[in-house]
Tab-separated table of C-alpha atoms and ligand atoms in Angstrom:
chain	number	residue	atom	x	y	z
A	1	UNK	CA	-0.041	-0.135	-0.030
A	2	UNK	CA	2.964	2.524	0.978
A	3	UNK	CA	5.754	2.938	-1.117
A	4	UNK	CA	8.519	4.268	1.404
A	5	UNK	CA	11.257	3.024	1.918
A	6	UNK	CA	12.268	4.037	5.165
A	7	UNK	CA	9.905	1.474	6.841
A	8	UNK	CA	12.903	-1.312	7.320
A	9	UNK	CA	14.794	1.770	9.084
A	10	UNK	CA	12.049	2.061	11.574
A	11	UNK	CA	11.183	-1.528	12.435
A	12	UNK	CA	14.844	-1.578	12.847
A	13	UNK	CA	14.657	1.613	14.759
A	14	UNK	CA	11.718	0.488	17.070
A	15	UNK	CA	13.502	-2.854	17.453
A	16	UNK	CA	16.218	-1.436	19.226
A	17	UNK	CA	14.187	1.197	20.987
A	18	UNK	CA	11.848	-2.974	22.630
A	19	UNK	CA	15.530	-4.570	23.338
A	20	UNK	CA	16.832	-1.207	24.744
A	21	UNK	CA	13.729	-0.604	27.241
A	22	UNK	CA	14.870	-4.977	28.064
A	23	UNK	CA	10.370	-5.717	26.555
A	24	UNK	CA	12.717	-7.534	23.300
A	25	UNK	CA	15.064	-10.090	24.279
A	26	UNK	CA	15.107	-12.995	21.683
A	27	UNK	CA	16.629	-12.982	18.333
A	28	UNK	CA	13.552	-15.091	16.445
A	29	UNK	CA	11.945	-12.320	18.221
A	30	UNK	CA	13.333	-9.240	17.405
A	31	UNK	CA	14.446	-11.231	13.479
A	32	UNK	CA	9.541	-10.562	13.368
A	33	UNK	CA	9.781	-6.525	14.350
A	34	UNK	CA	12.353	-5.934	12.519
A	35	UNK	CA	10.162	-7.773	8.732
A	36	UNK	CA	6.594	-7.072	9.471
A	37	UNK	CA	5.622	-3.916	8.482
A	38	UNK	CA	2.973	-1.942	11.178
A	39	UNK	CA	1.654	0.921	9.067
A	40	UNK	CA	0.928	-2.070	6.597
A	41	UNK	CA	-1.629	-3.205	9.167
A	42	UNK	CA	-2.833	0.566	10.646
A	43	UNK	CA	-3.707	1.945	7.486
A	44	UNK	CA	-5.519	4.833	10.220
A	45	UNK	CA	-5.479	5.039	13.680
A	46	UNK	CA	-8.155	7.052	16.289
A	47	UNK	CA	-6.622	9.269	18.519
A	48	UNK	CA	-7.905	10.695	21.228
A	49	UNK	CA	-8.996	14.531	21.703
A	50	UNK	CA	-9.778	16.076	24.665
A	51	UNK	CA	-10.511	19.261	25.113
A	52	UNK	CA	-12.397	21.330	27.903
A	53	UNK	CA	-13.915	17.600	29.515
A	54	UNK	CA	-15.088	16.573	25.953
A	55	UNK	CA	-13.598	13.505	24.571
A	56	UNK	CA	-13.584	13.254	21.086
A	57	UNK	CA	-11.674	11.116	18.582
A	58	UNK	CA	-10.099	12.932	15.399
A	59	UNK	CA	-9.064	9.833	12.611
A	60	UNK	CA	-5.215	9.607	11.106
A	61	UNK	CA	-4.707	7.858	8.265
A	62	UNK	CA	-2.448	7.647	5.175
A	63	UNK	CA	-3.984	8.536	2.475
A	64	UNK	CA	-5.315	12.166	3.905
A	65	UNK	CA	-1.899	14.766	2.673
A	66	UNK	CA	-2.845	16.882	6.632
A	67	UNK	CA	-2.531	13.555	8.867
A	68	UNK	CA	-0.236	11.231	7.337
A	69	UNK	CA	2.971	12.071	9.051
A	70	UNK	CA	1.395	11.961	12.412
A	71	UNK	CA	0.212	9.029	10.853
A	72	UNK	CA	3.356	8.129	9.945
A	73	UNK	CA	5.393	8.658	13.485
A	74	UNK	CA	1.595	6.588	15.182
A	75	UNK	CA	3.020	3.680	13.537
A	76	UNK	CA	6.118	3.365	13.945
A	77	UNK	CA	5.954	4.874	17.366
A	78	UNK	CA	6.045	2.015	20.864
A	79	UNK	CA	1.920	2.391	21.023
A	80	UNK	CA	-1.203	1.063	21.492
A	81	UNK	CA	-3.584	2.454	18.497
A	82	UNK	CA	-6.943	2.498	18.519
A	83	UNK	CA	-8.730	1.448	14.868
A	84	UNK	CA	-12.510	0.643	16.012
A	85	UNK	CA	-14.563	2.525	17.933
A	86	UNK	CA	-17.443	0.642	19.032
A	87	UNK	CA	-20.260	0.260	22.004
A	88	UNK	CA	-18.529	-2.476	24.089
A	89	UNK	CA	-21.788	-3.023	26.667
A	90	UNK	CA	-23.792	-4.029	23.669
A	91	UNK	CA	-21.120	-6.080	21.893
A	92	UNK	CA	-21.861	-5.275	18.536
A	93	UNK	CA	-19.295	-2.725	17.236
A	94	UNK	CA	-21.712	0.073	16.331
A	95	UNK	CA	-22.354	3.509	17.916
A	96	UNK	CA	-18.988	5.610	18.598
A	97	UNK	CA	-18.844	4.450	22.304
A	98	UNK	CA	-14.637	4.239	22.610
A	99	UNK	CA	-11.857	2.303	21.440
A	100	UNK	CA	-13.647	-1.907	20.236
A	101	UNK	CA	-10.423	-2.384	18.308
A	102	UNK	CA	-6.741	-1.481	18.612
A	103	UNK	CA	-2.702	-2.865	17.925
A	104	UNK	CA	-1.366	-2.889	20.790
A	105	UNK	CA	1.490	-1.332	21.845
A	106	UNK	CA	4.709	-3.028	20.352
A	107	UNK	CA	6.665	-3.372	23.635
A	108	UNK	CA	3.290	-5.104	25.227
A	109	UNK	CA	3.137	-7.629	22.296
A	110	UNK	CA	7.155	-8.408	22.353
A	111	UNK	CA	6.458	-9.023	26.286
A	112	UNK	CA	3.426	-11.280	26.509
A	113	UNK	CA	4.867	-13.793	23.574
A	114	UNK	CA	8.173	-13.696	25.114
A	115	UNK	CA	6.506	-14.126	28.162
A	116	UNK	CA	4.824	-17.674	26.646
A	117	UNK	CA	8.276	-19.285	25.315
A	118	UNK	CA	6.952	-20.083	21.854
A	119	UNK	CA	8.979	-22.523	20.474
A	120	UNK	CA	10.195	-23.455	16.723
A	121	UNK	CA	6.881	-25.801	15.664
A	122	UNK	CA	4.507	-24.523	18.351
A	123	UNK	CA	0.251	-24.924	17.354
A	124	UNK	CA	-0.657	-20.550	18.618
A	125	UNK	CA	-4.260	-19.930	18.871
A	126	UNK	CA	-4.568	-15.915	19.057
A	127	UNK	CA	-7.845	-14.871	20.749
A	128	UNK	CA	-8.148	-10.973	18.872
A	129	UNK	CA	-7.013	-11.151	15.116
A	130	UNK	CA	-7.716	-7.083	15.365
A	131	UNK	CA	-5.119	-5.446	12.574
A	132	UNK	CA	-3.637	-8.815	12.187
A	133	UNK	CA	0.433	-7.230	13.060
A	134	UNK	CA	0.316	-9.744	15.954
A	135	UNK	CA	-0.781	-12.667	13.864
A	136	UNK	CA	1.698	-10.865	11.121
A	137	UNK	CA	4.534	-11.317	14.008
A	138	UNK	CA	3.295	-15.178	14.951
A	139	UNK	CA	3.391	-15.484	11.383
A	140	UNK	CA	6.912	-14.523	11.228
A	141	UNK	CA	8.846	-17.332	13.751
A	142	UNK	CA	6.295	-19.872	12.845
A	143	UNK	CA	4.568	-20.051	9.451
A	144	UNK	CA	1.373	-20.016	8.114
A	145	UNK	CA	0.853	-23.864	9.359
A	146	UNK	CA	1.221	-22.613	13.367
A	147	UNK	CA	-0.323	-20.110	13.837
A	148	UNK	CA	-4.516	-19.323	13.870
A	149	UNK	CA	-6.060	-16.646	14.919
A	150	UNK	CA	-9.635	-14.979	16.296
A	151	UNK	CA	-12.118	-12.555	16.181
A	152	UNK	CA	-15.282	-12.184	17.044
A	153	UNK	CA	-15.915	-8.806	14.087
A	154	UNK	CA	-15.723	-10.265	10.622
A	155	UNK	CA	-15.011	-6.979	9.415
A	156	UNK	CA	-11.569	-6.792	11.327
A	157	UNK	CA	-11.082	-10.622	10.742
A	158	UNK	CA	-11.613	-9.976	6.628
A	159	UNK	CA	-9.360	-7.066	6.435
A	160	UNK	CA	-6.739	-8.905	8.501
A	161	UNK	CA	-6.958	-11.665	5.588
A	162	UNK	CA	-6.211	-8.852	3.465
A	163	UNK	CA	-2.953	-7.720	4.607
A	164	UNK	CA	-1.393	-10.565	6.011
A	165	UNK	CA	-2.356	-12.120	2.869
A	166	UNK	CA	-0.385	-8.973	1.000
A	167	UNK	CA	2.567	-10.066	2.896
A	168	UNK	CA	2.482	-13.857	1.757
A	169	UNK	CA	1.299	-14.614	5.661
A	170	UNK	CA	-1.613	-17.184	5.643
A	171	UNK	CA	-2.066	-18.133	8.918
A	172	UNK	CA	-5.975	-19.772	9.454
A	173	UNK	CA	-7.416	-17.145	11.164
A	174	UNK	CA	-11.678	-17.113	11.292
A	175	UNK	CA	-14.420	-15.362	12.745
A	176	UNK	CA	-16.013	-16.128	16.340
A	177	UNK	CA	-16.800	-15.387	19.860
A	178	UNK	CA	-13.431	-16.452	20.938
A	179	UNK	CA	-14.831	-17.799	24.558
A	180	UNK	CA	-14.574	-21.424	22.678
A	181	UNK	CA	-11.674	-21.083	21.415
A	182	UNK	CA	-11.191	-22.248	18.219
A	183	UNK	CA	-11.677	-26.218	18.785
A	184	UNK	CA	-10.952	-28.087	14.921
A	185	UNK	CA	-8.110	-26.810	15.038
A	186	UNK	CA	-7.253	-27.527	18.629
A	187	UNK	CA	-4.945	-29.051	20.804
A	188	UNK	CA	-2.256	-25.793	20.765
A	189	UNK	CA	0.764	-25.189	22.583
A	190	UNK	CA	-0.280	-21.070	23.079
A	191	UNK	CA	-3.078	-19.683	23.568
A	192	UNK	CA	-2.349	-15.354	23.910
A	193	UNK	CA	-5.329	-13.775	24.078
A	194	UNK	CA	-5.873	-10.032	23.221
A	195	UNK	CA	-8.690	-9.010	24.965
A	196	UNK	CA	-9.655	-9.134	28.648
A	197	UNK	CA	-11.581	-11.504	30.576
A	198	UNK	CA	-13.335	-12.267	33.518
A	199	UNK	CA	-12.761	-16.077	33.886
A	200	UNK	CA	-10.287	-17.596	32.185
A	201	UNK	CA	-13.034	-20.275	30.073
A	202	UNK	CA	-12.529	-23.775	31.178
A	203	UNK	CA	-12.763	-25.412	26.790
A	204	UNK	CA	-9.178	-23.060	25.856
A	205	UNK	CA	-7.345	-25.103	28.689
A	206	UNK	CA	-8.845	-28.251	26.906
A	207	UNK	CA	-7.647	-27.101	23.408
A	208	UNK	CA	-4.346	-27.216	25.059
A	209	UNK	CA	-1.564	-29.229	25.557
A	210	UNK	CA	-0.096	-30.283	28.574
A	211	UNK	CA	2.115	-28.696	30.001
A	212	UNK	CA	0.645	-25.839	27.141
A	213	UNK	CA	0.706	-21.899	28.489
A	214	UNK	CA	-2.093	-19.592	28.073
A	215	UNK	CA	-1.189	-16.108	28.362
A	216	UNK	CA	-4.404	-14.108	29.186
A	217	UNK	CA	-5.396	-10.425	30.392
A	218	UNK	CA	-7.608	-11.235	33.254
A	219	UNK	CA	-10.124	-8.848	34.914
A	220	UNK	CA	-12.443	-9.397	37.026
A	221	UNK	CA	-13.435	-5.942	36.957
A	222	UNK	CA	-11.860	-2.209	34.814
A	223	UNK	CA	-8.568	-1.797	36.397
A	224	UNK	CA	-8.802	-5.277	39.318
A	225	UNK	CA	-6.634	-7.709	37.092
A	226	UNK	CA	-3.369	-8.195	35.460
A	227	UNK	CA	-1.692	-10.594	33.156
A	228	UNK	CA	-1.160	-14.221	34.260
A	229	UNK	CA	0.475	-17.627	32.459
A	230	UNK	CA	-1.675	-19.971	32.838
A	231	UNK	CA	0.291	-23.756	32.112
A	232	UNK	CA	-2.147	-26.473	31.609
A	233	UNK	CA	-2.303	-29.390	34.206
A	234	UNK	CA	-3.817	-32.540	33.390
A	235	UNK	CA	-6.611	-30.820	35.905
A	236	UNK	CA	-6.045	-27.693	35.917
A	237	UNK	CA	-4.639	-24.253	34.915
A	238	UNK	CA	-2.086	-22.511	37.392
A	239	UNK	CA	0.131	-20.059	36.588
A	240	UNK	CA	1.476	-16.678	38.715
A	241	UNK	CA	-0.366	-12.806	37.689
A	242	UNK	CA	3.066	-11.040	35.301
A	243	UNK	CA	5.309	-8.315	37.484
A	244	UNK	CA	4.044	-5.562	35.411
A	245	UNK	CA	0.434	-3.886	34.945
A	246	UNK	CA	-1.079	-4.549	31.578
A	247	UNK	CA	-4.570	-4.062	30.467
A	248	UNK	CA	-6.319	-4.938	27.116
A	249	UNK	CA	-9.465	-4.067	26.202
A	250	UNK	CA	-12.672	-6.523	27.467
A	251	UNK	CA	-14.054	-9.625	25.349
A	252	UNK	CA	-17.019	-8.711	23.750
A	253	UNK	CA	-19.183	-11.601	24.328
A	254	UNK	CA	-22.749	-11.980	25.574
A	255	UNK	CA	-21.641	-15.199	27.907
A	256	UNK	CA	-19.101	-12.626	30.168
A	257	UNK	CA	-21.181	-9.550	30.360
A	258	UNK	CA	-19.309	-5.621	30.497
A	259	UNK	CA	-21.704	-4.098	31.080
A	260	UNK	CA	-21.082	-1.246	33.802
A	261	UNK	CA	-24.493	-1.560	36.302
A	262	UNK	CA	-25.976	1.911	37.650
A	263	UNK	CA	-24.551	2.703	41.149
A	264	UNK	CA	-26.927	2.955	44.102
A	265	UNK	CA	-29.431	5.720	44.911
A	266	UNK	CA	-26.791	7.804	47.504
A	267	UNK	CA	-28.347	9.756	50.346
A	268	UNK	CA	-26.549	10.996	53.092
A	269	UNK	CA	-29.408	11.482	54.716
A	270	UNK	CA	-29.796	8.064	56.080
A	271	UNK	CA	-26.748	7.142	55.707
A	272	UNK	CA	-24.008	5.506	58.666
A	273	UNK	CA	-21.533	8.568	59.491
A	274	UNK	CA	-17.805	7.550	60.873
A	275	UNK	CA	-14.238	9.397	59.974
A	276	UNK	CA	-10.933	7.889	58.257
A	277	UNK	CA	-7.164	8.677	57.872
A	278	UNK	CA	-6.473	7.548	54.973
A	279	UNK	CA	-4.311	9.795	52.953
A	280	UNK	CA	-5.147	7.990	48.796
A	281	UNK	CA	-8.889	7.738	48.063
A	282	UNK	CA	-7.842	6.956	44.379
A	283	UNK	CA	-7.974	3.132	45.200
A	284	UNK	CA	-8.426	2.447	41.751
A	285	UNK	CA	-4.688	4.306	41.046
A	286	UNK	CA	-2.797	1.199	42.847
A	287	UNK	CA	-3.897	-1.933	40.367
A	288	UNK	CA	-2.758	-4.987	42.710
A	289	UNK	CA	-4.830	-3.316	45.847
A	290	UNK	CA	-7.754	-3.001	43.535
A	291	UNK	CA	-7.101	-6.263	42.825
A	292	UNK	CA	-7.580	-7.455	46.048
A	293	UNK	CA	-9.868	-5.259	47.150
A	294	UNK	CA	-12.570	-6.812	44.741
A	295	UNK	CA	-11.448	-10.381	45.821
A	296	UNK	CA	-11.995	-9.462	49.679
A	297	UNK	CA	-15.710	-7.220	48.423
A	298	UNK	CA	-16.105	-11.259	46.041
A	299	UNK	CA	-17.567	-8.659	43.092
A	300	UNK	CA	-17.803	-5.610	40.868
A	301	UNK	CA	-16.595	-2.311	43.221
A	302	UNK	CA	-18.435	0.726	41.293
A	303	UNK	CA	-16.910	4.164	41.821
A	304	UNK	CA	-16.203	7.882	40.939
A	305	UNK	CA	-17.141	11.212	41.623
A	306	UNK	CA	-19.773	13.016	42.707
A	307	UNK	CA	-20.586	16.104	42.009
A	308	UNK	CA	-19.381	19.322	43.455
A	309	UNK	CA	-22.226	21.448	44.906
A	310	UNK	CA	-20.184	24.355	43.928
A	311	UNK	CA	-18.114	24.358	41.817
A	312	UNK	CA	-19.922	21.473	38.710
A	313	UNK	CA	-16.545	19.519	39.235
A	314	UNK	CA	-15.887	16.162	40.813
A	315	UNK	CA	-16.048	16.263	43.942
A	316	UNK	CA	-16.112	12.651	46.263
A	317	UNK	CA	-14.888	10.105	45.896
A	318	UNK	CA	-17.380	7.278	45.932
A	319	UNK	CA	-17.723	3.615	45.455
A	320	UNK	CA	-20.460	0.992	45.751
A	321	UNK	CA	-21.366	-3.139	45.327
A	322	UNK	CA	-23.909	-4.850	43.351
A	323	UNK	CA	-26.313	-5.316	46.632
A	324	UNK	CA	-27.127	-1.490	46.417
A	325	UNK	CA	-24.298	-1.355	49.416
A	326	UNK	CA	-21.673	2.573	49.176
A	327	UNK	CA	-19.945	4.875	50.933
A	328	UNK	CA	-18.899	8.328	49.774
A	329	UNK	CA	-16.047	10.094	50.606
A	330	UNK	CA	-14.976	14.123	51.740
A	331	UNK	CA	-12.114	15.521	50.641
A	332	UNK	CA	-9.424	15.798	53.905
A	333	UNK	CA	-8.758	18.771	55.701
A	334	UNK	CA	-6.121	19.887	57.370
A	335	UNK	CA	-5.544	17.359	59.186
A	336	UNK	CA	-6.139	14.957	56.563
A	337	UNK	CA	-9.128	13.207	58.319
A	338	UNK	CA	-12.122	12.771	56.100
A	339	UNK	CA	-16.003	12.551	56.641
A	340	UNK	CA	-17.090	9.135	54.734
A	341	UNK	CA	-21.016	8.529	55.158
A	342	UNK	CA	-21.903	4.542	54.491
A	343	UNK	CA	-25.134	2.776	52.960
A	344	UNK	CA	-27.357	0.408	51.860
A	345	UNK	CA	-27.221	-3.857	53.552
A	346	UNK	CA	-23.400	-3.839	54.283
A	347	UNK	CA	-21.021	-1.647	55.640
A	348	UNK	CA	-18.706	-1.164	52.885
A	349	UNK	CA	-16.332	1.583	53.734
A	350	UNK	CA	-15.387	-0.507	56.766
A	351	UNK	CA	-14.840	-3.955	55.002
A	352	UNK	CA	-12.616	-1.860	52.760
A	353	UNK	CA	-10.560	-0.704	55.448
A	354	UNK	CA	-10.003	-4.254	56.442
A	355	UNK	CA	-8.721	-5.363	52.934
A	356	UNK	CA	-6.815	-3.096	52.679
A	357	UNK	CA	-5.048	-3.605	56.791
A	358	UNK	CA	-5.377	-7.667	54.997
A	359	UNK	CA	-3.054	-6.088	52.159
A	360	UNK	CA	-0.657	-3.897	54.566
A	361	UNK	CA	0.065	-7.376	57.049
A	362	UNK	CA	1.155	-8.775	53.572
A	363	UNK	CA	3.379	-6.740	53.088
A	364	UNK	CA	2.373	-4.756	50.363
A	365	UNK	CA	2.160	-7.578	48.219
A	366	UNK	CA	3.058	-6.663	43.914
A	367	UNK	CA	1.385	-8.897	40.719
A	368	UNK	CA	4.018	-11.086	40.630
A	369	UNK	CA	3.427	-12.602	44.674
A	370	UNK	CA	-0.226	-13.653	42.978
A	371	UNK	CA	-1.355	-16.853	41.211
A	372	UNK	CA	-4.566	-17.945	39.588
A	373	UNK	CA	-6.027	-21.953	39.784
A	374	UNK	CA	-8.372	-22.715	36.832
A	375	UNK	CA	-10.247	-25.742	37.299
A	376	UNK	CA	-13.543	-26.599	35.493
A	377	UNK	CA	-15.602	-24.870	37.939
A	378	UNK	CA	-13.506	-22.808	40.312
A	379	UNK	CA	-11.585	-19.906	39.572
A	380	UNK	CA	-9.620	-19.280	42.651
A	381	UNK	CA	-6.469	-16.295	42.995
A	382	UNK	CA	-4.030	-17.184	46.070
A	383	UNK	CA	-0.929	-15.561	47.607
A	384	UNK	CA	2.263	-16.954	46.596
A	385	UNK	CA	1.610	-20.520	46.633
A	386	UNK	CA	-1.544	-22.162	45.871
A	387	UNK	CA	-1.511	-24.068	49.438
A	388	UNK	CA	-0.828	-20.627	51.231
A	389	UNK	CA	-3.590	-20.256	52.749
A	390	UNK	CA	-4.226	-17.268	51.528
A	391	UNK	CA	-7.232	-18.036	48.504
A	392	UNK	CA	-10.251	-15.646	46.833
A	393	UNK	CA	-12.845	-17.864	44.763
A	394	UNK	CA	-13.754	-15.496	42.568
A	395	UNK	CA	-17.191	-17.344	41.168
B	1	LIG	C1	-6.279	-5.505	21.039
B	1	LIG	S1	-6.847	-5.757	19.829
B	1	LIG	C2	-6.762	-7.353	19.690
B	1	LIG	C3	-4.965	-6.782	18.696
B	1	LIG	C4	-4.457	-7.717	17.817
B	1	LIG	N1	-3.837	-9.289	18.438
B	1	LIG	C5	-3.571	-6.800	16.760
B	1	LIG	O1	-2.070	-7.127	17.007
B	1	LIG	O2	-4.052	-6.003	16.335
B	1	LIG	C6	-8.560	-6.306	20.859
B	1	LIG	C7	-9.605	-7.170	19.244
B	1	LIG	O3	-10.158	-8.621	20.546
B	1	LIG	C8	-11.504	-8.648	19.863
B	1	LIG	N2	-12.669	-9.724	20.694
B	1	LIG	C9	-12.989	-8.616	21.246
B	1	LIG	N3	-14.092	-10.007	21.894
B	1	LIG	C10	-14.156	-10.571	21.446
B	1	LIG	C11	-14.485	-12.458	21.235
B	1	LIG	N4	-15.749	-12.466	21.877
B	1	LIG	N5	-13.870	-13.165	20.356
B	1	LIG	C12	-13.116	-12.864	19.694
B	1	LIG	N6	-12.205	-11.317	19.591
B	1	LIG	C13	-12.390	-10.614	20.113
B	1	LIG	C14	-12.023	-7.477	19.388
B	1	LIG	O4	-12.470	-7.484	18.251
B	1	LIG	C15	-10.704	-6.698	19.053
B	1	LIG	O5	-10.105	-7.139	17.691
């Protein structure tokens, strides 16, 4: 599509940048990054524009003289690029409510491909074809017969197939809901999911050889989870979360509904009142703690800012759970004290404080201390080791 002899230099520069950052080490994946023209997979992308609190999306395209240079610099930068806007909560792309497909940051892709320890001859299934760029990296490394990639969106799969074929890559692509995997070509040595799931479908385990690996972003709710690398054992999947934090867009599937729930009405007049000296109220910005709070609550935690009546801007922070419990925190006064209001059936703030106490007592664990065991019926998160005694079911 693009006649630009500069792309091999840009690919080499990207490879060197990833190597220098410690995100790309093996010669095989270095060769793949150097050889695959990312610009062919991302002929256009959307850039987020925030103007006085209003978010819009600007299309940067190879075919527009006005945006071509920014597009070119974007596709050769180590950043994720939004390539489709849609309505995730309604599964089908349509209304322009947010990103529904993207080309993930190259460093995240290489980090995941290397973590999977992919060897010559391995058969790999990717869930989330998107642009086809990652499928091309896999294809370059493993060849046409060993790469399988699925996406729920037929338009994305068709475009990816055309782009891959134009470069001589012919992996097996399919338009299916990836929640079912791709049983007709199983077993696989590796499964890589490039969309987040709230549960790991057991059929993915069934489609993976014993000793094989599955790498997936497990998110029980927004920001509450991380990449987890699971090994296929005879009766379970088991493994640890990655030490760095990563996040993918959530899988679009009717099976695992991600539609945000409306929070309960919060009426301070009927609320229980207390105080706290907690300094940091934006708990969702501390992913391992935020994850632990979800495990403790055994469900999604809604959060946000109530409107400040005086300024019309963001005011007190609030949290809520699906049983209708809620708490609201005032901004801290001069000595760091905040007022707390709690409503609904449970004392949500007390319960959050207890979970935070547990987190402190455990030495404020980071992601590398969390692990996951998946069986056909249960998902269990554990700290340090499956039998450590610190276990939380996710149901
Ligand atoms: C971050 S993008 C994938 C990026 C892609 N690997 C690449 O290299 O461009 C996530 C993709 O997951 C896809 N997806 C979402 N729900 C899915 C589902 N249920 N089954 C398969 N793919 C799904 C989306 O359509 C989207 O293209």
